mmCIF file of C-alpha atoms in Angstrom:
data_model
loop_
_atom_site.group_PDB
_atom_site.id
_atom_site.type_symbol
_atom_site.label_atom_id
_atom_site.label_comp_id
_atom_site.label_asym_id
_atom_site.label_seq_id
_atom_site.Cartn_x
_atom_site.Cartn_y
_atom_site.Cartn_z
ATOM 1 C CA MET A 1 137.711 -54.021 -97.399
ATOM 2 C CA PHE A 2 138.579 -51.464 -94.758
ATOM 3 C CA SER A 3 135.363 -49.567 -94.302
ATOM 4 C CA SER A 4 134.909 -50.125 -90.475
ATOM 5 C CA LEU A 5 137.962 -48.392 -89.856
ATOM 6 C CA LYS A 6 136.363 -45.304 -90.508
ATOM 7 C CA VAL A 7 134.855 -45.345 -87.248
ATOM 8 C CA ARG A 8 137.140 -43.761 -84.626
ATOM 9 C CA ASN A 9 136.568 -45.977 -81.564
ATOM 10 C CA TYR A 10 136.851 -49.343 -83.665
ATOM 11 C CA ARG A 11 140.410 -47.693 -85.045
ATOM 12 C CA LEU A 12 141.479 -47.222 -81.701
ATOM 13 C CA PHE A 13 140.220 -50.835 -80.650
ATOM 14 C CA PHE A 14 142.048 -52.314 -83.550
ATOM 15 C CA ALA A 15 145.349 -50.559 -82.988
ATOM 16 C CA GLY A 16 145.600 -51.812 -79.828
ATOM 17 C CA GLN A 17 144.835 -55.256 -80.703
ATOM 18 C CA VAL A 18 147.565 -55.581 -83.264
ATOM 19 C CA VAL A 19 150.369 -54.804 -80.697
ATOM 20 C CA SER A 20 148.464 -57.261 -78.140
ATOM 21 C CA ASN A 21 147.949 -60.131 -80.732
ATOM 22 C CA ILE A 22 151.640 -59.826 -81.571
ATOM 23 C CA GLY A 23 152.541 -60.428 -77.836
ATOM 24 C CA THR A 24 149.869 -63.035 -77.707
ATOM 25 C CA TRP A 25 151.565 -64.744 -80.687
ATOM 26 C CA MET A 26 155.127 -64.540 -79.207
ATOM 27 C CA GLN A 27 153.861 -66.221 -75.876
ATOM 28 C CA ARG A 28 152.080 -69.065 -77.541
ATOM 29 C CA ILE A 29 155.228 -70.116 -79.563
ATOM 30 C CA ALA A 30 157.588 -69.431 -76.660
ATOM 31 C CA GLN A 31 155.099 -71.405 -74.200
ATOM 32 C CA ASP A 32 154.650 -74.575 -76.078
ATOM 33 C CA TRP A 33 158.223 -74.616 -77.083
ATOM 34 C CA LEU A 34 159.487 -74.149 -73.233
ATOM 35 C CA VAL A 35 156.782 -77.086 -72.220
ATOM 36 C CA LEU A 36 158.479 -79.357 -75.023
ATOM 37 C CA SER A 37 162.094 -78.355 -73.895
ATOM 38 C CA LEU A 38 161.113 -79.175 -70.003
ATOM 39 C CA THR A 39 159.240 -82.342 -70.744
ATOM 40 C CA GLY A 40 159.995 -83.361 -74.196
ATOM 41 C CA SER A 41 156.654 -84.731 -74.587
ATOM 42 C CA ALA A 42 153.754 -83.565 -77.175
ATOM 43 C CA THR A 43 151.249 -84.592 -74.558
ATOM 44 C CA ALA A 44 152.371 -81.950 -72.282
ATOM 45 C CA VAL A 45 152.039 -79.590 -74.964
ATOM 46 C CA GLY A 46 148.422 -80.891 -75.524
ATOM 47 C CA VAL A 47 147.732 -80.650 -71.607
ATOM 48 C CA THR A 48 148.895 -76.711 -71.577
ATOM 49 C CA THR A 49 146.705 -76.048 -74.309
ATOM 50 C CA ALA A 50 143.909 -77.825 -72.830
ATOM 51 C CA LEU A 51 144.259 -75.975 -69.577
ATOM 52 C CA GLN A 52 144.331 -72.738 -71.458
ATOM 53 C CA PHE A 53 140.823 -73.438 -73.015
ATOM 54 C CA LEU A 54 139.227 -75.837 -70.236
ATOM 55 C CA PRO A 55 138.107 -72.445 -68.236
ATOM 56 C CA MET A 56 136.141 -71.517 -71.314
ATOM 57 C CA LEU A 57 134.651 -75.109 -71.481
ATOM 58 C CA LEU A 58 133.645 -75.008 -67.797
ATOM 59 C CA PHE A 59 132.383 -71.556 -67.467
ATOM 60 C CA GLY A 60 132.162 -70.140 -71.021
ATOM 61 C CA LEU A 61 128.278 -69.894 -70.734
ATOM 62 C CA TYR A 62 128.278 -68.049 -67.352
ATOM 63 C CA GLY A 63 130.892 -65.347 -68.737
ATOM 64 C CA GLY A 64 128.288 -64.843 -71.615
ATOM 65 C CA VAL A 65 125.763 -63.830 -69.149
ATOM 66 C CA LEU A 66 128.021 -61.795 -67.117
ATOM 67 C CA VAL A 67 128.860 -60.023 -70.415
ATOM 68 C CA ASP A 68 125.311 -59.467 -71.032
ATOM 69 C CA ARG A 69 124.834 -57.875 -67.923
ATOM 70 C CA LEU A 70 128.028 -55.736 -67.959
ATOM 71 C CA PRO A 71 129.223 -52.606 -69.611
ATOM 72 C CA LYS A 72 131.682 -54.278 -72.313
ATOM 73 C CA ARG A 73 134.443 -51.699 -71.974
ATOM 74 C CA ARG A 74 134.713 -51.579 -68.398
ATOM 75 C CA ALA A 75 134.866 -55.736 -68.329
ATOM 76 C CA LEU A 76 137.680 -55.365 -71.035
ATOM 77 C CA LEU A 77 139.749 -53.150 -69.283
ATOM 78 C CA PHE A 78 139.856 -55.885 -66.419
ATOM 79 C CA THR A 79 140.383 -58.758 -68.370
ATOM 80 C CA GLN A 80 143.100 -57.115 -70.483
ATOM 81 C CA SER A 81 144.988 -56.074 -67.524
ATOM 82 C CA ALA A 82 144.715 -59.599 -65.888
ATOM 83 C CA MET A 83 146.357 -61.257 -68.840
ATOM 84 C CA GLY A 84 149.144 -58.701 -69.134
ATOM 85 C CA ALA A 85 149.801 -59.419 -65.406
ATOM 86 C CA THR A 86 150.003 -63.137 -66.317
ATOM 87 C CA GLY A 87 152.635 -62.408 -68.890
ATOM 88 C CA VAL A 88 154.674 -60.546 -66.745
ATOM 89 C CA ALA A 89 154.687 -63.186 -63.851
ATOM 90 C CA LEU A 90 155.754 -66.015 -65.982
ATOM 91 C CA ALA A 91 158.296 -63.745 -67.451
ATOM 92 C CA VAL A 92 159.961 -63.328 -64.153
ATOM 93 C CA LEU A 93 159.754 -67.034 -63.501
ATOM 94 C CA THR A 94 161.568 -67.840 -66.550
ATOM 95 C CA LEU A 95 163.968 -64.991 -66.471
ATOM 96 C CA THR A 96 165.249 -65.966 -62.951
ATOM 97 C CA GLY A 97 165.424 -69.411 -63.653
ATOM 98 C CA HIS A 98 162.935 -70.931 -61.612
ATOM 99 C CA VAL A 99 160.459 -71.940 -64.255
ATOM 100 C CA GLN A 100 158.582 -75.473 -63.875
ATOM 101 C CA VAL A 101 156.116 -77.218 -66.071
ATOM 102 C CA TRP A 102 153.516 -76.542 -63.273
ATOM 103 C CA HIS A 103 154.044 -72.922 -63.748
ATOM 104 C CA VAL A 104 153.656 -72.985 -67.269
ATOM 105 C CA TYR A 105 150.014 -75.011 -66.376
ATOM 106 C CA LEU A 106 149.077 -72.631 -63.835
ATOM 107 C CA SER A 107 149.801 -69.379 -66.110
ATOM 108 C CA ALA A 108 147.607 -71.185 -69.026
ATOM 109 C CA PHE A 109 144.820 -71.788 -66.835
ATOM 110 C CA ALA A 110 144.918 -68.272 -65.419
ATOM 111 C CA VAL A 111 144.846 -66.940 -68.867
ATOM 112 C CA GLY A 112 142.041 -68.932 -69.717
ATOM 113 C CA LEU A 113 140.094 -67.873 -66.497
ATOM 114 C CA ALA A 114 140.306 -64.115 -67.945
ATOM 115 C CA THR A 115 139.365 -65.208 -71.642
ATOM 116 C CA VAL A 116 135.846 -66.558 -70.052
ATOM 117 C CA VAL A 117 134.733 -62.958 -70.049
ATOM 118 C CA ASP A 118 137.155 -61.441 -72.322
ATOM 119 C CA ASN A 119 136.443 -63.381 -75.704
ATOM 120 C CA PRO A 120 132.396 -62.865 -75.616
ATOM 121 C CA ALA A 121 133.150 -59.277 -74.405
ATOM 122 C CA ARG A 122 135.322 -58.409 -77.173
ATOM 123 C CA GLN A 123 133.165 -60.321 -79.830
ATOM 124 C CA SER A 124 130.072 -58.492 -78.768
ATOM 125 C CA PHE A 125 131.652 -55.112 -78.323
ATOM 126 C CA VAL A 126 132.530 -54.806 -81.861
ATOM 127 C CA SER A 127 128.642 -54.296 -82.792
ATOM 128 C CA GLU A 128 128.714 -51.514 -80.232
ATOM 129 C CA MET A 129 131.586 -49.865 -81.872
ATOM 130 C CA VAL A 130 130.759 -50.035 -85.605
ATOM 131 C CA GLY A 131 126.907 -50.827 -85.451
ATOM 132 C CA PRO A 132 125.003 -53.618 -87.573
ATOM 133 C CA ASP A 133 125.940 -52.337 -91.249
ATOM 134 C CA GLN A 134 129.784 -52.611 -90.536
ATOM 135 C CA LEU A 135 129.399 -55.587 -88.392
ATOM 136 C CA GLN A 136 130.763 -58.343 -90.967
ATOM 137 C CA ASN A 137 133.553 -56.077 -92.332
ATOM 138 C CA ALA A 138 134.528 -55.138 -88.715
ATOM 139 C CA VAL A 139 134.502 -59.193 -87.734
ATOM 140 C CA SER A 140 136.553 -60.051 -90.681
ATOM 141 C CA LEU A 141 139.392 -57.250 -90.045
ATOM 142 C CA ASN A 142 139.547 -58.459 -86.535
ATOM 143 C CA SER A 143 140.690 -61.697 -87.733
ATOM 144 C CA ALA A 144 142.905 -60.356 -90.146
ATOM 145 C CA ASN A 145 144.414 -58.316 -87.257
ATOM 146 C CA PHE A 146 145.075 -61.489 -85.508
ATOM 147 C CA GLN A 147 146.607 -63.120 -88.334
ATOM 148 C CA SER A 148 148.623 -60.172 -89.422
ATOM 149 C CA ALA A 149 150.081 -60.387 -85.812
ATOM 150 C CA ARG A 150 150.528 -64.002 -86.353
ATOM 151 C CA LEU A 151 152.968 -63.293 -89.076
ATOM 152 C CA ILE A 152 155.073 -61.211 -86.717
ATOM 153 C CA GLY A 153 154.803 -63.031 -83.536
ATOM 154 C CA PRO A 154 156.084 -66.095 -84.078
ATOM 155 C CA ALA A 155 159.032 -64.721 -86.227
ATOM 156 C CA VAL A 156 159.904 -62.712 -83.373
ATOM 157 C CA ALA A 157 159.390 -65.405 -80.815
ATOM 158 C CA GLY A 158 161.694 -67.821 -82.956
ATOM 159 C CA VAL A 159 164.547 -65.149 -83.144
ATOM 160 C CA MET A 160 164.083 -64.220 -79.098
ATOM 161 C CA ILE A 161 163.819 -68.146 -78.299
ATOM 162 C CA THR A 162 167.047 -68.856 -80.021
ATOM 163 C CA GLY A 163 169.134 -65.535 -78.955
ATOM 164 C CA VAL A 164 168.179 -64.462 -75.568
ATOM 165 C CA GLY A 165 165.437 -67.046 -74.208
ATOM 166 C CA THR A 166 161.962 -67.599 -74.048
ATOM 167 C CA GLY A 167 161.344 -65.388 -70.913
ATOM 168 C CA TRP A 168 161.826 -62.416 -73.020
ATOM 169 C CA ALA A 169 158.974 -63.430 -75.081
ATOM 170 C CA PHE A 170 156.735 -63.883 -72.015
ATOM 171 C CA LEU A 171 157.739 -60.149 -70.981
ATOM 172 C CA ALA A 172 157.201 -58.658 -74.401
ATOM 173 C CA ASN A 173 153.726 -60.258 -74.286
ATOM 174 C CA GLY A 174 152.878 -58.774 -70.763
ATOM 175 C CA LEU A 175 153.724 -55.297 -71.877
ATOM 176 C CA SER A 176 151.877 -55.602 -74.856
ATOM 177 C CA PHE A 177 148.945 -55.297 -73.178
ATOM 178 C CA VAL A 178 149.425 -51.574 -72.347
ATOM 179 C CA ALA A 179 148.418 -50.730 -75.956
ATOM 180 C CA PRO A 180 144.530 -52.102 -75.800
ATOM 181 C CA LEU A 181 144.331 -50.623 -72.278
ATOM 182 C CA VAL A 182 145.271 -47.119 -73.613
ATOM 183 C CA GLY A 183 142.813 -47.776 -76.692
ATOM 184 C CA LEU A 184 140.103 -48.545 -74.652
ATOM 185 C CA LEU A 185 140.506 -45.550 -72.214
ATOM 186 C CA MET A 186 140.475 -43.166 -75.010
ATOM 187 C CA MET A 187 137.431 -44.433 -76.604
ATOM 188 C CA ARG A 188 134.432 -41.793 -76.899
ATOM 189 C CA ALA A 189 131.613 -43.343 -74.872
ATOM 190 C CA ARG A 190 128.672 -41.244 -76.699
ATOM 191 C CA GLU A 191 130.077 -42.707 -79.951
ATOM 192 C CA LEU A 192 129.036 -46.261 -79.182
ATOM 193 C CA HIS A 193 125.992 -47.608 -80.123
ATOM 194 C CA VAL A 194 123.744 -48.338 -77.208
ATOM 195 C CA VAL A 195 122.573 -51.812 -76.589
ATOM 196 C CA GLU A 196 120.346 -52.741 -73.706
ATOM 197 C CA ARG A 197 122.145 -54.694 -71.152
ATOM 198 C CA ALA A 198 120.051 -57.706 -69.514
ATOM 199 C CA PRO A 199 119.084 -57.278 -65.896
ATOM 200 C CA ARG A 200 120.174 -59.414 -63.369
ATOM 201 C CA GLY A 201 117.314 -62.456 -62.910
ATOM 202 C CA LYS A 202 117.153 -66.141 -62.769
ATOM 203 C CA GLY A 203 117.262 -68.574 -66.011
ATOM 204 C CA GLN A 204 119.064 -66.581 -68.405
ATOM 205 C CA LEU A 205 121.714 -69.222 -68.920
ATOM 206 C CA ARG A 206 118.672 -71.298 -69.856
ATOM 207 C CA GLU A 207 117.081 -68.479 -71.903
ATOM 208 C CA GLY A 208 120.121 -68.456 -74.084
ATOM 209 C CA LEU A 209 120.262 -71.996 -74.616
ATOM 210 C CA HIS A 210 116.875 -72.299 -75.486
ATOM 211 C CA TYR A 211 117.422 -69.087 -78.016
ATOM 212 C CA VAL A 212 119.986 -71.143 -79.871
ATOM 213 C CA ALA A 213 118.360 -74.430 -79.784
ATOM 214 C CA GLY A 214 115.162 -72.893 -81.666
ATOM 215 C CA ARG A 215 117.524 -71.560 -84.427
ATOM 216 C CA PRO A 216 119.044 -74.421 -86.690
ATOM 217 C CA GLU A 217 121.247 -72.057 -88.488
ATOM 218 C CA LEU A 218 122.988 -71.171 -85.236
ATOM 219 C CA ILE A 219 123.064 -74.639 -83.754
ATOM 220 C CA TRP A 220 124.299 -76.351 -86.638
ATOM 221 C CA THR A 221 126.862 -73.642 -87.262
ATOM 222 C CA ILE A 222 128.127 -73.914 -83.542
ATOM 223 C CA VAL A 223 128.274 -77.840 -83.729
ATOM 224 C CA LEU A 224 130.137 -77.806 -87.370
ATOM 225 C CA VAL A 225 132.771 -75.487 -85.313
ATOM 226 C CA GLY A 226 133.016 -77.613 -82.674
ATOM 227 C CA PHE A 227 133.988 -80.375 -84.550
ATOM 228 C CA VAL A 228 136.447 -78.551 -86.677
ATOM 229 C CA SER A 229 138.024 -76.873 -83.707
ATOM 230 C CA THR A 230 138.295 -79.921 -81.515
ATOM 231 C CA PHE A 231 139.844 -82.209 -83.742
ATOM 232 C CA GLY A 232 141.396 -80.160 -86.604
ATOM 233 C CA PHE A 233 142.879 -77.041 -84.956
ATOM 234 C CA ASN A 234 145.224 -78.587 -82.591
ATOM 235 C CA PHE A 235 148.175 -76.959 -84.034
ATOM 236 C CA PRO A 236 150.149 -76.267 -81.185
ATOM 237 C CA VAL A 237 150.555 -79.980 -80.828
ATOM 238 C CA TYR A 238 150.923 -80.954 -84.633
ATOM 239 C CA LEU A 239 153.351 -78.060 -85.643
ATOM 240 C CA SER A 240 155.909 -78.550 -82.758
ATOM 241 C CA ALA A 241 155.978 -82.460 -83.268
ATOM 242 C CA PHE A 242 156.468 -82.076 -87.061
ATOM 243 C CA ALA A 243 159.366 -79.799 -86.389
ATOM 244 C CA ASP A 244 161.059 -81.726 -83.708
ATOM 245 C CA ASP A 245 159.867 -85.270 -84.499
ATOM 246 C CA VAL A 246 159.501 -85.657 -88.007
ATOM 247 C CA PHE A 247 161.912 -83.201 -89.904
ATOM 248 C CA HIS A 248 164.317 -82.977 -87.005
ATOM 249 C CA ALA A 249 164.573 -79.276 -86.972
ATOM 250 C CA GLY A 250 164.651 -76.529 -84.504
ATOM 251 C CA ALA A 251 162.239 -73.591 -83.241
ATOM 252 C CA GLY A 252 162.987 -71.744 -86.301
ATOM 253 C CA SER A 253 161.107 -74.351 -88.605
ATOM 254 C CA TYR A 254 158.220 -74.137 -85.739
ATOM 255 C CA SER A 255 157.982 -70.388 -86.261
ATOM 256 C CA LEU A 256 158.278 -71.313 -90.071
ATOM 257 C CA PHE A 257 155.239 -73.052 -89.949
ATOM 258 C CA ASN A 258 153.012 -70.742 -88.034
ATOM 259 C CA THR A 259 154.328 -67.835 -90.101
ATOM 260 C CA VAL A 260 153.241 -69.537 -93.530
ATOM 261 C CA MET A 261 149.793 -70.417 -91.910
ATOM 262 C CA ALA A 262 149.164 -67.170 -90.841
ATOM 263 C CA VAL A 263 150.036 -66.113 -94.645
ATOM 264 C CA GLY A 264 146.994 -68.195 -95.627
ATOM 265 C CA SER A 265 144.830 -67.250 -92.476
ATOM 266 C CA LEU A 266 145.301 -63.798 -93.282
ATOM 267 C CA ALA A 267 144.583 -63.854 -97.273
ATOM 268 C CA GLY A 268 141.278 -65.934 -96.113
ATOM 269 C CA ALA A 269 140.130 -63.022 -93.578
ATOM 270 C CA LEU A 270 140.619 -60.239 -96.047
ATOM 271 C CA LEU A 271 138.873 -62.176 -98.655
ATOM 272 C CA ALA A 272 136.151 -62.612 -95.989
ATOM 273 C CA ALA A 273 136.145 -58.833 -95.582
ATOM 274 C CA ARG A 274 135.514 -58.364 -99.326
ATOM 275 C CA ARG A 275 132.817 -60.822 -99.124
ATOM 276 C CA GLY A 276 130.481 -58.740 -97.273
ATOM 277 C CA THR A 277 127.876 -61.773 -96.396
ATOM 278 C CA ALA A 278 128.255 -64.854 -94.694
ATOM 279 C CA ARG A 279 126.972 -67.846 -96.603
ATOM 280 C CA MET A 280 126.535 -71.231 -95.275
ATOM 281 C CA ARG A 281 127.748 -72.942 -98.359
ATOM 282 C CA VAL A 282 131.043 -71.049 -97.956
ATOM 283 C CA LEU A 283 131.259 -72.285 -94.480
ATOM 284 C CA VAL A 284 130.617 -76.187 -95.255
ATOM 285 C CA VAL A 285 132.652 -76.006 -98.257
ATOM 286 C CA GLY A 286 135.787 -74.359 -96.400
ATOM 287 C CA ALA A 287 135.446 -76.997 -93.860
ATOM 288 C CA VAL A 288 135.626 -79.670 -96.165
ATOM 289 C CA ALA A 289 138.848 -78.323 -98.216
ATOM 290 C CA PHE A 290 140.377 -77.528 -94.639
ATOM 291 C CA GLY A 291 140.007 -81.420 -93.379
ATOM 292 C CA ALA A 292 141.196 -82.595 -96.907
ATOM 293 C CA LEU A 293 144.277 -80.444 -96.990
ATOM 294 C CA GLU A 294 145.248 -81.879 -93.483
ATOM 295 C CA ILE A 295 145.153 -85.372 -94.708
ATOM 296 C CA VAL A 296 147.505 -84.193 -97.701
ATOM 297 C CA ALA A 297 149.632 -82.284 -95.446
ATOM 298 C CA ALA A 298 150.007 -85.557 -93.054
ATOM 299 C CA LEU A 299 151.524 -87.440 -95.972
ATOM 300 C CA ALA A 300 153.813 -84.768 -97.022
ATOM 301 C CA PRO A 301 157.419 -86.015 -97.328
ATOM 302 C CA SER A 302 159.569 -83.185 -96.948
ATOM 303 C CA LEU A 303 159.656 -79.987 -94.695
ATOM 304 C CA TRP A 304 159.174 -77.556 -97.421
ATOM 305 C CA LEU A 305 156.418 -79.096 -98.860
ATOM 306 C CA PHE A 306 154.733 -79.441 -95.479
ATOM 307 C CA ALA A 307 155.567 -75.718 -94.826
ATOM 308 C CA LEU A 308 153.803 -74.411 -98.174
ATOM 309 C CA LEU A 309 150.562 -76.668 -97.241
ATOM 310 C CA MET A 310 150.149 -74.675 -94.254
ATOM 311 C CA ALA A 311 149.120 -71.669 -96.536
ATOM 312 C CA PRO A 312 146.026 -72.910 -97.665
ATOM 313 C CA ILE A 313 145.161 -74.786 -94.537
ATOM 314 C CA GLY A 314 145.334 -71.361 -92.599
ATOM 315 C CA MET A 315 143.311 -69.799 -95.207
ATOM 316 C CA PHE A 316 140.368 -72.381 -95.208
ATOM 317 C CA GLY A 317 140.595 -72.507 -91.562
ATOM 318 C CA MET A 318 139.935 -69.076 -91.387
ATOM 319 C CA THR A 319 137.029 -69.003 -93.991
ATOM 320 C CA VAL A 320 135.381 -71.358 -91.592
ATOM 321 C CA ASN A 321 136.119 -69.098 -88.332
ATOM 322 C CA VAL A 322 135.123 -65.921 -89.967
ATOM 323 C CA THR A 323 132.117 -67.306 -91.814
ATOM 324 C CA ALA A 324 130.695 -69.001 -88.759
ATOM 325 C CA ASN A 325 131.494 -65.998 -86.267
ATOM 326 C CA THR A 326 129.764 -63.499 -88.680
ATOM 327 C CA SER A 327 126.811 -65.706 -89.273
ATOM 328 C CA VAL A 328 126.348 -66.567 -85.567
ATOM 329 C CA GLN A 329 126.481 -62.583 -84.844
ATOM 330 C CA MET A 330 124.495 -61.353 -87.556
ATOM 331 C CA GLY A 331 121.680 -63.982 -86.780
ATOM 332 C CA THR A 332 121.585 -63.194 -82.980
ATOM 333 C CA ASP A 333 119.460 -60.350 -81.069
ATOM 334 C CA PRO A 334 121.602 -57.776 -79.741
ATOM 335 C CA ALA A 335 120.260 -58.630 -75.864
ATOM 336 C CA MET A 336 121.344 -62.335 -76.617
ATOM 337 C CA ARG A 337 124.674 -61.806 -78.351
ATOM 338 C CA GLY A 338 126.851 -62.190 -75.200
ATOM 339 C CA ARG A 339 125.440 -65.391 -74.244
ATOM 340 C CA VAL A 340 125.113 -66.773 -77.640
ATOM 341 C CA MET A 341 128.822 -65.643 -78.651
ATOM 342 C CA ALA A 342 129.727 -67.132 -75.127
ATOM 343 C CA LEU A 343 128.391 -70.690 -76.408
ATOM 344 C CA TYR A 344 130.111 -70.037 -79.700
ATOM 345 C CA MET A 345 133.417 -69.266 -78.000
ATOM 346 C CA MET A 346 133.115 -72.087 -75.387
ATOM 347 C CA VAL A 347 132.729 -74.713 -78.438
ATOM 348 C CA PHE A 348 135.349 -73.126 -80.634
ATOM 349 C CA MET A 349 137.977 -72.729 -78.174
ATOM 350 C CA GLY A 350 136.787 -75.282 -75.167
ATOM 351 C CA GLY A 351 137.062 -78.135 -77.421
ATOM 352 C CA SER A 352 140.831 -77.673 -76.735
ATOM 353 C CA PRO A 353 140.518 -79.575 -73.720
ATOM 354 C CA ILE A 354 139.226 -82.585 -75.419
ATOM 355 C CA GLY A 355 140.927 -82.604 -78.889
ATOM 356 C CA ALA A 356 144.430 -81.256 -77.582
ATOM 357 C CA PRO A 357 145.288 -84.521 -75.207
ATOM 358 C CA ILE A 358 143.725 -86.813 -77.779
ATOM 359 C CA ALA A 359 145.616 -85.416 -80.424
ATOM 360 C CA GLY A 360 149.010 -85.357 -78.123
ATOM 361 C CA TRP A 361 148.211 -89.078 -77.167
ATOM 362 C CA ILE A 362 147.705 -90.032 -80.946
ATOM 363 C CA THR A 363 150.994 -88.300 -81.709
ATOM 364 C CA ASP A 364 153.017 -89.960 -78.895
ATOM 365 C CA ALA A 365 151.529 -93.422 -79.754
ATOM 366 C CA TYR A 366 151.262 -93.492 -83.465
ATOM 367 C CA GLY A 367 152.970 -90.518 -84.700
ATOM 368 C CA VAL A 368 151.945 -87.143 -85.640
ATOM 369 C CA ARG A 369 151.266 -88.090 -89.347
ATOM 370 C CA ALA A 370 148.400 -90.194 -87.990
ATOM 371 C CA GLY A 371 147.232 -87.430 -85.368
ATOM 372 C CA LEU A 372 146.808 -84.709 -88.194
ATOM 373 C CA ALA A 373 145.253 -87.144 -90.590
ATOM 374 C CA ALA A 374 142.758 -88.248 -88.233
ATOM 375 C CA GLY A 375 141.834 -84.514 -87.270
ATOM 376 C CA GLY A 376 141.405 -83.938 -90.896
ATOM 377 C CA VAL A 377 139.077 -86.854 -91.536
ATOM 378 C CA ILE A 378 136.819 -85.870 -88.610
ATOM 379 C CA ALA A 379 136.715 -82.357 -89.768
ATOM 380 C CA ALA A 380 135.679 -83.233 -93.474
ATOM 381 C CA LEU A 381 133.303 -85.748 -92.574
ATOM 382 C CA ALA A 382 131.330 -83.473 -89.964
ATOM 383 C CA ALA A 383 131.190 -80.737 -92.831
ATOM 384 C CA VAL A 384 129.782 -82.915 -94.930
ATOM 385 C CA THR A 385 127.043 -84.551 -92.482
ATOM 386 C CA ILE A 386 125.987 -81.141 -91.348
ATOM 387 C CA GLY A 387 125.951 -79.693 -94.896
ATOM 388 C CA LEU A 388 123.213 -82.121 -95.707
ATOM 389 C CA VAL A 389 121.453 -81.463 -92.425
ATOM 390 C CA LEU A 390 121.374 -77.557 -93.321
ATOM 391 C CA ALA A 391 120.096 -78.447 -96.658
ATOM 392 C CA ARG A 392 117.449 -80.871 -95.326
ATOM 393 C CA VAL A 393 116.217 -78.389 -92.738
ATOM 394 C CA GLY A 394 116.416 -75.709 -95.276
ATOM 395 C CA ASN A 395 114.327 -77.599 -97.668
ATOM 396 C CA LEU A 396 116.778 -77.753 -100.409
ATOM 397 C CA ARG A 397 118.298 -80.321 -102.895
ATOM 398 C CA LEU A 398 121.514 -80.708 -104.757
ATOM 399 C CA SER A 399 121.358 -79.524 -108.331
ATOM 400 C CA VAL A 400 123.948 -80.824 -110.781
ATOM 401 C CA GLY A 401 124.221 -79.577 -114.173
ATOM 402 C CA TRP A 402 126.427 -77.657 -116.670
ATOM 403 C CA ASN A 403 126.930 -73.759 -116.862
ATOM 404 C CA ARG A 404 128.656 -72.584 -120.367
ATOM 405 C CA GLY A 405 130.585 -75.697 -120.355
ATOM 406 C CA HIS A 406 131.744 -75.886 -116.759
ATOM 407 C CA PRO A 407 130.047 -78.216 -113.924
ATOM 408 C CA HIS A 408 127.544 -76.714 -111.848
ATOM 409 C CA VAL A 409 126.914 -78.025 -108.400
ATOM 410 C CA ARG A 410 124.680 -75.921 -105.977
ATOM 411 C CA PHE A 411 121.562 -76.238 -103.359
ATOM 412 C CA VAL A 412 118.362 -75.205 -104.845
ATOM 413 C CA PRO A 413 114.969 -75.148 -103.114
ATOM 414 C CA ARG A 414 112.773 -78.423 -103.459
ATOM 415 C CA GLU A 415 110.283 -76.459 -105.003
ATOM 416 C CA ALA A 416 112.604 -75.121 -107.998
ATOM 417 C CA GLN A 417 114.007 -78.484 -108.500
ATOM 418 C CA GLU A 418 110.454 -80.057 -108.873
ATOM 419 C CA GLN A 419 109.704 -77.344 -110.985
ATOM 420 C CA LEU A 420 112.548 -78.104 -113.385
ATOM 421 C CA ALA A 421 111.876 -81.780 -113.658
ATOM 422 C CA PRO A 422 109.034 -82.086 -115.868
ATOM 423 C CA ALA A 423 110.952 -79.596 -118.394
ATOM 424 C CA ALA A 424 114.254 -81.940 -118.078
#
């Protein structure tokens, strides 16, 4: 489960990201709660989320082109420094009492600009640290890292918001970026796996798009992730509205929802690290289960039942995320990985500028239960549809039968199904 941590450079990267991710989750909770406190509007929370991910939607592909050209470690030193400075600036505005909602909007957009390069650089840098044999494990542990921080960050943020205010959470996030910067500086460059950088030239963006378009296993995986993330992952809107409007609780309940979801997400990431392979059927089944559980959670009558449902939702959501991420990375040529991962992250994160305002509008107009249920329905339908498309592309058919007294459902090659037909 932890085999990639044997690599020294990856250990340094992993340790730095633990600290930084805790700060990131603290800022997310504080940012959403601050906007809700300043405006009283779930739509404003959705706008903040949209602004943070809008740069990825607009410029994500160009970020991938840059990442394929640049040294990954040098690019990360720049982007991590920029995000740390943004957190400190927002902390100063909040602690001095001058913060306004447009300051939070601007801060979210600035972080999004840095993310345009930071995300594909971090994703593709993993393979340079650990090599292809440990890539699946390292990607899964990165997700476990992020979700472990999610267990700590929201809890600490809840205490700080109710105790000393949101400004201190922003400051903690800004200072947390010191850890990954130190880790990057301590790495041994000679131990990195050499990947040839793409030379500067025309048509590289178009080349990346053609590369993905010619591989159904890549394009349909990215499309499925796009539907799930755009309509199903709007938890900053849903969870804050459930805490405030449905259950009439405070920031502590909002942190509780995020923490329980993180427990499930961490379990999903660790299970992915144990699996060792990324199977498309796991991706499709995980997305269907994720959408179905969101529909159930939308109907939950009590705060505690809703909170408990966050655990399996987090687990299946992380299963979708890790399985898709790993299958895309492992199915991509190293020279194209920056552009392909930029497209993947653009779809995964860039869907929020579309989905978050829609979710906020549905929440304000029809109630948060309707918004969460609608997201679950769209995610589940997309998973079923794309699963059938992938089966058709792969020349597969659905096989239903019994195995040792239990129902057995799976996709098998059409040739195998046809061979079994006469015998049946």
